[in-house]
Amino acid sequence: TTKSYTAVATGEGAGIIDSEIVYDSWGLPFIPAKRLKGLLRDSAREILYFSGMSNTLLIDEIFGDEFNKGKAIFENAYIENYENITTEIDELKNKYKQYKIFLSRSNVISYYTNIRQQTAIDENGIAKDHSLRTIRVLKPDIKFESFIDDSELSQQAKALIYLAIK
């Protein structure tokens, strides 16, 4: 669940948006599995570091390294009830043509997101030239669901993934 406005950026911009979120063909936001995996890897490293452990083999078992694939399999995180929502959007668009304009991709994106702007400030409190950035962010309280196949992991690795998620 997003607890505040959240940037799940693609790394690309579109038009006036410098940092765009990831969304599907309906305009529904999702979090790519690769992004989840990277965030959880960072979280797991921090847990080991702050607990005084430096078990890189455990990290490699879960997430892999430059030579080997990790044993955990991550899936994209989609909004809660994703399949029902996409089915309903398609049915409404096809059955009731007047809803088509209201359920456009851009309207669906707008329902789940806001636009934020930020700029860099110099030491005098004045905006730096050419520093204005426009970012699309997810609204708070959007629930996402995902699946991680941890069936090949050791109990210690499963415990670390659990803590990383928490």
Coordinates of N, CA, C and O in Angstrom, one line a residue:
T1 N 0.8 -1.2 0.0 CA 0.0 0.0 0.0 C 0.9 1.2 0.0 O 1.8 1.3 0.8
T2 N 0.6 2.1 -0.9 CA 1.4 3.4 -0.9 C 1.0 4.2 0.3 O -0.2 4.4 0.5
K3 N 1.9 4.6 1.1 CA 1.6 5.4 2.3 C 1.7 6.9 2.1 O 1.2 7.6 2.9
S4 N 2.2 7.3 1.0 CA 2.3 8.7 0.6 C 2.4 8.8 -0.9 O 2.3 7.7 -1.6
Y5 N 2.5 10.0 -1.4 CA 2.7 10.1 -2.9 C 4.0 9.4 -3.2 O 5.0 9.6 -2.6
T6 N 3.9 8.5 -4.2 CA 5.1 7.6 -4.5 C 5.4 7.7 -6.0 O 4.6 7.6 -6.9
A7 N 6.7 7.8 -6.2 CA 7.3 7.8 -7.6 C 7.8 6.5 -7.9 O 8.8 6.0 -7.4
V8 N 7.1 5.8 -8.8 CA 7.6 4.5 -9.4 C 8.0 4.8 -10.8 O 7.2 4.4 -11.7
A9 N 9.1 5.5 -11.0 CA 9.4 6.1 -12.3 C 9.9 5.1 -13.3 O 10.6 4.1 -12.9
T10 N 9.7 5.3 -14.6 CA 10.2 4.5 -15.7 C 11.6 4.9 -16.0 O 12.3 4.1 -16.7
G11 N 12.0 6.1 -15.6 CA 13.3 6.6 -16.0 C 13.2 7.4 -17.3 O 14.2 7.9 -17.8
E12 N 12.0 7.5 -17.8 CA 11.8 8.3 -19.0 C 10.7 9.3 -18.8 O 9.9 9.2 -17.9
G13 N 10.7 10.3 -19.6 CA 9.7 11.3 -19.6 C 8.8 11.3 -20.8 O 9.2 10.6 -21.8
A14 N 7.7 12.0 -20.7 CA 6.8 12.0 -21.9 C 6.2 13.4 -21.9 O 5.5 13.8 -21.0
G15 N 6.5 14.2 -22.9 CA 5.9 15.5 -23.0 C 6.4 16.4 -21.9 O 7.6 16.5 -21.7
I16 N 5.5 17.0 -21.1 CA 5.9 17.9 -20.1 C 6.3 17.1 -18.8 O 6.8 17.7 -17.9
I17 N 6.1 15.8 -18.8 CA 6.4 15.0 -17.6 C 7.9 14.5 -17.7 O 8.3 13.9 -18.7
D18 N 8.7 14.9 -16.8 CA 10.1 14.5 -16.8 C 10.3 13.1 -16.2 O 11.3 12.5 -16.6
S19 N 9.5 12.7 -15.3 CA 9.6 11.4 -14.7 C 8.2 10.8 -14.7 O 7.3 11.2 -13.9
E20 N 8.0 9.8 -15.5 CA 6.7 9.1 -15.7 C 6.6 7.9 -14.8 O 7.6 7.2 -14.6
I21 N 5.4 7.5 -14.4 CA 5.2 6.2 -13.7 C 5.1 5.1 -14.7 O 4.9 5.3 -15.9
V22 N 5.0 3.9 -14.2 CA 4.8 2.7 -15.0 C 3.3 2.3 -15.0 O 2.8 2.2 -13.9
Y23 N 2.7 2.2 -16.2 CA 1.3 1.8 -16.2 C 1.1 0.9 -17.5 O 1.9 1.0 -18.4
D24 N 0.0 0.2 -17.5 CA -0.3 -0.7 -18.6 C -1.2 -0.1 -19.6 O -1.4 1.2 -19.6
S25 N -1.7 -0.9 -20.6 CA -2.4 -0.3 -21.7 C -3.8 0.3 -21.3 O -4.4 1.1 -22.0
W26 N -4.3 -0.1 -20.1 CA -5.6 0.5 -19.6 C -5.3 1.8 -18.8 O -6.2 2.5 -18.5
G27 N -4.0 2.0 -18.5 CA -3.7 3.2 -17.7 C -3.5 2.8 -16.2 O -3.4 3.7 -15.4
L28 N -3.6 1.6 -15.9 CA -3.5 1.1 -14.5 C -2.0 1.0 -14.1 O -1.2 0.4 -14.8
P29 N -1.6 1.6 -13.0 CA -0.2 1.6 -12.6 C 0.2 0.2 -12.1 O -0.6 -0.6 -11.6
F30 N 1.5 -0.1 -12.3 CA 2.0 -1.4 -11.7 C 3.5 -1.1 -11.4 O 4.1 -0.2 -11.8
I31 N 4.0 -2.0 -10.6 CA 5.4 -1.9 -10.2 C 6.1 -3.1 -10.8 O 5.8 -4.3 -10.5
P32 N 7.1 -2.9 -11.7 CA 7.8 -4.0 -12.4 C 8.5 -4.9 -11.4 O 9.1 -4.4 -10.4
A33 N 8.5 -6.2 -11.7 CA 9.2 -7.2 -10.8 C 10.7 -6.8 -10.6 O 11.2 -6.9 -9.5
K34 N 11.3 -6.3 -11.7 CA 12.7 -5.9 -11.6 C 12.9 -4.8 -10.5 O 13.9 -4.8 -9.8
R35 N 12.0 -3.9 -10.5 CA 12.1 -2.8 -9.5 C 11.9 -3.3 -8.1 O 12.6 -3.0 -7.1
L36 N 10.9 -4.2 -7.9 CA 10.6 -4.8 -6.6 C 11.9 -5.6 -6.1 O 12.3 -5.5 -5.0
K37 N 12.4 -6.4 -7.1 CA 13.6 -7.2 -6.7 C 14.8 -6.3 -6.3 O 15.4 -6.6 -5.3
G38 N 15.0 -5.2 -7.0 CA 16.1 -4.3 -6.6 C 15.8 -3.6 -5.3 O 16.8 -3.5 -4.5
L39 N 14.6 -3.2 -5.0 CA 14.3 -2.6 -3.7 C 14.4 -3.6 -2.6 O 15.0 -3.2 -1.5
L40 N 14.0 -4.8 -2.8 CA 14.1 -5.8 -1.8 C 15.5 -6.2 -1.5 O 15.9 -6.5 -0.4
R41 N 16.3 -6.2 -2.6 CA 17.8 -6.5 -2.4 C 18.4 -5.5 -1.5 O 19.2 -5.8 -0.6
D42 N 18.1 -4.2 -1.8 CA 18.7 -3.1 -1.0 C 18.2 -3.2 0.4 O 19.0 -3.1 1.4
S43 N 17.0 -3.5 0.6 CA 16.4 -3.7 2.0 C 17.1 -4.9 2.7 O 17.5 -4.7 3.9
A44 N 17.3 -6.0 2.0 CA 17.9 -7.1 2.6 C 19.4 -6.8 3.0 O 19.8 -7.2 4.1
R45 N 20.1 -6.1 2.2 CA 21.5 -5.7 2.5 C 21.5 -4.9 3.7 O 22.4 -5.0 4.6
E46 N 20.6 -3.9 3.8 CA 20.5 -3.1 5.0 C 20.2 -3.9 6.3 O 20.8 -3.6 7.3
I47 N 19.3 -4.8 6.2 CA 19.0 -5.7 7.3 C 20.3 -6.4 7.8 O 20.6 -6.5 9.0
L48 N 21.0 -7.0 6.9 CA 22.2 -7.7 7.2 C 23.2 -6.8 7.8 O 23.9 -7.1 8.8
Y49 N 23.4 -5.6 7.2 CA 24.4 -4.7 7.7 C 24.1 -4.2 9.1 O 25.0 -4.2 10.0
F50 N 22.8 -3.8 9.4 CA 22.5 -3.3 10.7 C 22.4 -4.4 11.7 O 22.4 -4.2 12.9
S51 N 22.3 -5.7 11.3 CA 22.3 -6.8 12.3 C 23.7 -7.3 12.5 O 23.9 -8.3 13.2
G52 N 24.7 -6.7 11.8 CA 26.1 -7.1 12.0 C 26.5 -8.2 11.2 O 27.6 -8.8 11.4
M53 N 25.7 -8.6 10.3 CA 26.0 -9.8 9.4 C 26.5 -9.3 8.1 O 26.1 -8.2 7.6
S54 N 27.3 -10.1 7.4 CA 27.7 -9.7 6.0 C 27.6 -11.0 5.2 O 28.6 -11.4 4.6
N55 N 26.5 -11.5 5.1 CA 26.2 -12.8 4.4 C 25.8 -12.5 3.0 O 24.7 -12.6 2.6
T56 N 26.8 -12.3 2.1 CA 26.5 -12.0 0.7 C 26.0 -13.3 0.0 O 25.3 -13.2 -1.0
L57 N 26.4 -14.4 0.5 CA 25.9 -15.7 -0.1 C 24.4 -15.8 0.1 O 23.7 -16.3 -0.8
L58 N 23.8 -15.3 1.2 CA 22.4 -15.3 1.4 C 21.7 -14.4 0.4 O 20.7 -14.7 -0.2
I59 N 22.3 -13.2 0.2 CA 21.8 -12.2 -0.8 C 21.9 -12.9 -2.2 O 20.9 -12.8 -3.0
D60 N 23.0 -13.5 -2.5 CA 23.1 -14.1 -3.8 C 22.2 -15.3 -4.0 O 21.7 -15.5 -5.1
E61 N 21.9 -16.0 -3.0 CA 20.9 -17.1 -3.1 C 19.6 -16.6 -3.5 O 18.9 -17.2 -4.4
I62 N 19.2 -15.5 -2.9 CA 17.8 -14.9 -3.1 C 17.8 -14.2 -4.5 O 16.9 -14.5 -5.3
F63 N 18.7 -13.3 -4.7 CA 18.6 -12.4 -5.8 C 19.6 -12.7 -7.0 O 19.4 -12.1 -8.1
G64 N 20.5 -13.5 -6.8 CA 21.5 -13.8 -7.8 C 22.7 -12.9 -7.8 O 22.7 -11.9 -7.0
D65 N 23.6 -13.1 -8.6 CA 24.8 -12.2 -8.8 C 25.1 -12.0 -10.3 O 24.2 -12.4 -11.1
E66 N 26.2 -11.5 -10.6 CA 26.5 -11.2 -12.0 C 26.6 -12.5 -12.9 O 26.5 -12.4 -14.1
F67 N 26.8 -13.6 -12.2 CA 27.0 -14.9 -13.0 C 25.8 -15.8 -12.9 O 25.6 -16.7 -13.7
N68 N 25.1 -15.8 -11.8 CA 24.0 -16.7 -11.5 C 22.7 -16.1 -11.2 O 22.7 -15.0 -10.6
K69 N 21.6 -16.7 -11.6 CA 20.3 -16.2 -11.3 C 19.9 -16.6 -9.9 O 20.3 -17.7 -9.4
G70 N 19.2 -15.7 -9.2 CA 18.7 -16.0 -7.9 C 17.7 -17.1 -7.8 O 17.0 -17.4 -8.9
K71 N 17.4 -17.6 -6.7 CA 16.4 -18.7 -6.5 C 15.0 -18.2 -6.4 O 14.1 -18.9 -6.6
A72 N 14.9 -16.9 -5.9 CA 13.5 -16.4 -5.8 C 13.1 -15.8 -7.1 O 13.8 -15.3 -7.9
I73 N 11.8 -16.0 -7.4 CA 11.2 -15.5 -8.7 C 10.2 -14.4 -8.3 O 9.2 -14.7 -7.5
F74 N 10.3 -13.3 -8.8 CA 9.5 -12.1 -8.5 C 8.5 -11.8 -9.7 O 8.9 -12.0 -10.9
E75 N 7.3 -11.4 -9.4 CA 6.3 -11.0 -10.4 C 6.0 -9.5 -10.2 O 6.2 -9.0 -9.1
N76 N 5.5 -8.9 -11.3 CA 5.1 -7.5 -11.2 C 4.0 -7.4 -10.1 O 3.2 -8.3 -9.8
A77 N 4.0 -6.2 -9.5 CA 2.9 -5.9 -8.5 C 1.9 -5.1 -9.2 O 2.1 -4.0 -9.7
Y78 N 0.6 -5.6 -9.2 CA -0.5 -4.9 -9.8 C -1.5 -4.4 -8.7 O -1.5 -5.0 -7.6
I79 N -2.3 -3.4 -9.1 CA -3.2 -2.9 -8.1 C -4.1 -4.0 -7.7 O -4.4 -5.0 -8.4
E80 N -4.6 -3.9 -6.4 CA -5.5 -4.9 -5.9 C -6.8 -5.1 -6.8 O -7.3 -4.1 -7.3
N81 N -7.2 -6.3 -7.0 CA -8.3 -6.7 -7.9 C -8.1 -6.3 -9.4 O -9.0 -6.0 -10.1
Y82 N -6.8 -6.3 -9.8 CA -6.4 -5.9 -11.1 C -7.3 -6.6 -12.2 O -7.8 -6.0 -13.1
E83 N -7.4 -7.9 -12.1 CA -8.1 -8.7 -13.2 C -9.6 -8.3 -13.3 O -10.1 -8.1 -14.3
N84 N -10.2 -8.1 -12.1 CA -11.6 -7.6 -12.1 C -11.8 -6.2 -12.7 O -12.7 -5.9 -13.4
I85 N -10.8 -5.3 -12.3 CA -10.9 -4.0 -12.8 C -10.7 -3.9 -14.3 O -11.5 -3.2 -15.0
T86 N -9.7 -4.6 -14.9 CA -9.5 -4.6 -16.3 C -10.7 -5.2 -17.1 O -11.1 -4.7 -18.1
T87 N -11.3 -6.3 -16.5 CA -12.4 -6.9 -17.1 C -13.6 -5.9 -17.2 O -14.3 -5.7 -18.2
E88 N -13.8 -5.2 -16.0 CA -14.9 -4.3 -15.9 C -14.7 -3.1 -16.9 O -15.6 -2.6 -17.5
I89 N -13.5 -2.6 -17.0 CA -13.2 -1.5 -17.9 C -13.5 -1.9 -19.3 O -14.2 -1.2 -20.1
D90 N -13.1 -3.1 -19.7 CA -13.3 -3.6 -21.1 C -14.8 -3.7 -21.3 O -15.3 -3.4 -22.4
E91 N -15.5 -4.3 -20.4 CA -17.0 -4.5 -20.5 C -17.7 -3.2 -20.7 O -18.6 -3.1 -21.5
L92 N -17.4 -2.2 -19.8 CA -18.1 -0.9 -19.9 C -17.8 -0.2 -21.2 O -18.7 0.4 -21.8
K93 N -16.5 -0.3 -21.7 CA -16.2 0.4 -22.9 C -16.9 -0.3 -24.1 O -17.3 0.4 -25.0
N94 N -17.0 -1.6 -24.1 CA -17.7 -2.3 -25.2 C -19.2 -2.3 -25.1 O -19.9 -2.2 -26.2
K95 N -19.7 -2.4 -23.9 CA -21.2 -2.5 -23.8 C -21.9 -1.1 -23.8 O -23.0 -0.9 -24.4
Y96 N -21.2 -0.1 -23.2 CA -21.8 1.2 -23.1 C -20.8 2.2 -23.7 O -19.9 2.7 -23.1
K97 N -21.0 2.5 -25.0 CA -20.1 3.4 -25.7 C -19.8 4.8 -25.1 O -18.8 5.4 -25.2
Q98 N -20.9 5.3 -24.3 CA -20.7 6.6 -23.7 C -19.7 6.6 -22.6 O -19.2 7.6 -22.2
Y99 N -19.3 5.4 -22.1 CA -18.3 5.3 -21.0 C -16.9 5.3 -21.6 O -15.9 5.5 -20.8
K100 N -16.8 5.1 -22.8 CA -15.5 5.0 -23.5 C -14.6 6.2 -23.2 O -13.4 6.0 -22.8
I101 N -15.1 7.4 -23.3 CA -14.4 8.6 -23.1 C -13.9 8.7 -21.6 O -12.8 9.2 -21.3
F102 N -14.8 8.3 -20.7 CA -14.5 8.4 -19.3 C -13.5 7.4 -18.8 O -12.8 7.6 -17.9
L103 N -13.4 6.3 -19.6 CA -12.4 5.2 -19.2 C -11.2 5.2 -20.1 O -10.5 4.2 -20.3
S104 N -10.9 6.4 -20.7 CA -9.7 6.5 -21.5 C -8.5 6.2 -20.7 O -8.5 6.4 -19.5
R105 N -7.4 5.9 -21.3 CA -6.2 5.6 -20.6 C -5.7 6.8 -19.8 O -5.3 6.6 -18.6
S106 N -5.8 8.0 -20.4 CA -5.4 9.2 -19.6 C -6.2 9.5 -18.4 O -5.8 9.9 -17.4
N107 N -7.6 9.2 -18.5 CA -8.4 9.4 -17.4 C -8.2 8.4 -16.3 O -8.2 8.7 -15.1
V108 N -7.9 7.1 -16.6 CA -7.5 6.1 -15.6 C -6.2 6.5 -15.0 O -6.1 6.4 -13.7
I109 N -5.2 6.9 -15.7 CA -4.0 7.3 -15.2 C -4.2 8.5 -14.2 O -3.7 8.5 -13.0
S110 N -5.0 9.5 -14.5 CA -5.3 10.6 -13.7 C -6.0 10.2 -12.4 O -5.8 10.8 -11.3
Y111 N -6.8 9.1 -12.4 CA -7.5 8.7 -11.2 C -6.5 8.2 -10.2 O -6.7 8.4 -9.0
Y112 N -5.4 7.5 -10.6 CA -4.5 6.9 -9.7 C -3.3 7.8 -9.4 O -2.5 7.5 -8.5
T113 N -3.1 8.9 -10.1 CA -1.9 9.7 -10.0 C -2.1 11.2 -9.8 O -3.2 11.7 -10.0
N114 N -1.1 11.9 -9.4 CA -1.0 13.3 -9.4 C 0.3 13.8 -10.0 O 1.2 13.0 -10.1
I115 N 0.3 15.0 -10.4 CA 1.5 15.6 -11.0 C 2.1 16.5 -9.9 O 1.5 17.3 -9.2
R116 N 3.4 16.3 -9.7 CA 4.2 17.1 -8.7 C 5.3 17.9 -9.5 O 5.8 17.3 -10.4
Q117 N 5.6 19.0 -9.0 CA 6.7 19.8 -9.6 C 7.7 20.1 -8.4 O 7.3 20.4 -7.3
Q118 N 9.0 20.1 -8.8 CA 10.0 20.4 -7.8 C 11.1 21.2 -8.5 O 11.3 21.0 -9.7
T119 N 11.9 21.9 -7.8 CA 13.0 22.6 -8.3 C 14.1 22.6 -7.3 O 13.9 22.5 -6.1
A120 N 15.3 22.8 -7.8 CA 16.5 22.9 -6.9 C 16.6 24.4 -6.5 O 16.4 25.3 -7.3
I121 N 17.0 24.6 -5.2 CA 17.1 25.9 -4.6 C 18.6 26.1 -4.3 O 19.3 25.3 -3.7
D122 N 19.1 27.3 -4.7 CA 20.5 27.6 -4.4 C 20.7 28.0 -2.9 O 19.7 28.1 -2.2
E123 N 21.9 28.4 -2.5 CA 22.2 28.8 -1.1 C 21.5 30.1 -0.7 O 21.3 30.4 0.5
N124 N 21.0 30.8 -1.7 CA 20.3 32.1 -1.4 C 18.8 31.9 -1.4 O 18.0 32.9 -1.2
G125 N 18.3 30.7 -1.6 CA 16.9 30.4 -1.5 C 16.2 30.7 -2.9 O 15.0 30.8 -2.9
I126 N 17.0 30.8 -3.9 CA 16.5 31.1 -5.3 C 16.5 29.9 -6.1 O 17.5 29.1 -6.1
A127 N 15.5 29.6 -6.9 CA 15.4 28.5 -7.8 C 16.6 28.5 -8.8 O 16.9 29.5 -9.4
K128 N 17.3 27.4 -8.9 CA 18.4 27.3 -9.9 C 17.8 27.2 -11.3 O 16.7 26.7 -11.5
D129 N 18.5 27.8 -12.2 CA 18.1 27.8 -13.6 C 17.9 26.4 -14.1 O 18.7 25.5 -13.9
H130 N 16.9 26.2 -14.9 CA 16.6 24.9 -15.6 C 16.5 23.7 -14.7 O 16.8 22.6 -15.0
S131 N 16.1 23.9 -13.4 CA 16.0 22.8 -12.5 C 14.6 22.4 -12.2 O 14.4 21.4 -11.4
L132 N 13.6 23.0 -12.8 CA 12.2 22.6 -12.6 C 12.0 21.2 -13.2 O 12.3 21.0 -14.4
R133 N 11.4 20.3 -12.4 CA 11.1 19.0 -12.9 C 9.7 18.7 -12.6 O 9.1 19.0 -11.5
T134 N 9.0 18.0 -13.5 CA 7.6 17.6 -13.3 C 7.6 16.1 -13.2 O 8.1 15.4 -14.1
I135 N 7.0 15.6 -12.2 CA 7.0 14.2 -11.9 C 5.5 13.7 -11.7 O 4.8 14.3 -11.0
R136 N 5.2 12.5 -12.3 CA 4.0 11.9 -12.0 C 4.2 10.9 -10.8 O 5.1 10.1 -10.8
V137 N 3.3 11.0 -9.8 CA 3.4 10.2 -8.6 C 2.1 9.4 -8.4 O 1.0 9.9 -8.8
L138 N 2.2 8.3 -7.8 CA 1.0 7.5 -7.4 C 0.4 8.2 -6.1 O 1.1 8.7 -5.3
K139 N -0.9 8.2 -6.0 CA -1.6 8.7 -4.9 C -1.4 7.8 -3.7 O -1.2 6.6 -3.9
P140 N -1.6 8.3 -2.4 CA -1.5 7.4 -1.3 C -2.7 6.4 -1.2 O -3.7 6.6 -1.9
D141 N -2.5 5.3 -0.5 CA -3.5 4.3 -0.2 C -3.9 3.4 -1.5 O -5.0 2.9 -1.5
I142 N -3.0 3.3 -2.4 CA -3.2 2.4 -3.5 C -2.5 1.0 -3.1 O -1.4 1.0 -2.8
K143 N -3.4 0.0 -3.1 CA -2.9 -1.3 -2.7 C -2.4 -2.1 -3.9 O -3.1 -2.2 -5.0
F144 N -1.2 -2.7 -3.8 CA -0.6 -3.5 -4.9 C -0.5 -5.0 -4.4 O -0.3 -5.2 -3.2
E145 N -0.6 -5.9 -5.3 CA -0.4 -7.3 -5.0 C 0.6 -7.9 -5.9 O 0.7 -7.5 -7.1
S146 N 1.4 -8.8 -5.3 CA 2.5 -9.4 -6.1 C 2.7 -10.8 -5.6 O 2.1 -11.2 -4.5
F147 N 3.5 -11.6 -6.3 CA 3.8 -13.0 -5.8 C 5.3 -13.2 -5.9 O 5.9 -12.7 -6.9
I148 N 5.9 -13.8 -4.9 CA 7.3 -14.1 -4.9 C 7.4 -15.6 -4.7 O 6.9 -16.1 -3.7
D149 N 7.9 -16.3 -5.6 CA 8.1 -17.8 -5.5 C 9.4 -18.0 -4.7 O 10.5 -17.8 -5.2
D150 N 9.3 -18.4 -3.5 CA 10.4 -18.6 -2.6 C 10.6 -20.1 -2.3 O 11.3 -20.5 -1.4
S151 N 10.0 -21.0 -3.1 CA 10.0 -22.4 -2.8 C 11.4 -23.0 -2.9 O 11.7 -24.1 -2.3
E152 N 12.3 -22.4 -3.6 CA 13.7 -23.0 -3.7 C 14.7 -22.4 -2.7 O 15.8 -22.7 -2.6
L153 N 14.2 -21.5 -1.8 CA 15.1 -20.8 -0.8 C 15.2 -21.6 0.5 O 14.3 -22.3 0.9
S154 N 16.3 -21.4 1.1 CA 16.6 -21.9 2.4 C 15.7 -21.2 3.4 O 15.2 -20.1 3.1
Q155 N 15.5 -21.7 4.6 CA 14.7 -21.1 5.6 C 15.3 -19.7 6.0 O 14.6 -18.7 6.2
Q156 N 16.6 -19.6 6.1 CA 17.3 -18.4 6.4 C 17.0 -17.3 5.3 O 16.7 -16.2 5.6
A157 N 17.0 -17.7 4.1 CA 16.8 -16.8 3.0 C 15.3 -16.4 3.0 O 15.0 -15.2 2.8
K158 N 14.4 -17.3 3.3 CA 13.0 -16.9 3.4 C 12.8 -15.9 4.5 O 12.0 -15.0 4.3
A159 N 13.4 -16.1 5.6 CA 13.3 -15.2 6.7 C 13.8 -13.8 6.3 O 13.2 -12.8 6.7
L160 N 15.0 -13.7 5.6 CA 15.5 -12.5 5.2 C 14.6 -11.7 4.2 O 14.4 -10.5 4.3
I161 N 14.0 -12.5 3.3 CA 13.0 -11.9 2.4 C 11.8 -11.3 3.1 O 11.4 -10.2 2.8
Y162 N 11.4 -12.0 4.1 CA 10.2 -11.6 4.9 C 10.6 -10.3 5.6 O 9.8 -9.3 5.5
L163 N 11.7 -10.2 6.2 CA 12.2 -9.0 6.9 C 12.4 -7.8 5.9 O 12.0 -6.7 6.2
A164 N 12.9 -8.1 4.7 CA 13.1 -7.1 3.7 C 11.8 -6.5 3.3 O 11.6 -5.3 3.0
I165 N 10.7 -7.3 3.1 CA 9.4 -6.9 2.8 C 8.8 -6.0 3.9 O 8.2 -4.9 3.6
K166 N 9.0 -6.4 5.1 CA 8.4 -5.7 6.2 C 9.1 -4.3 6.3 O 8.5 -3.3 6.7

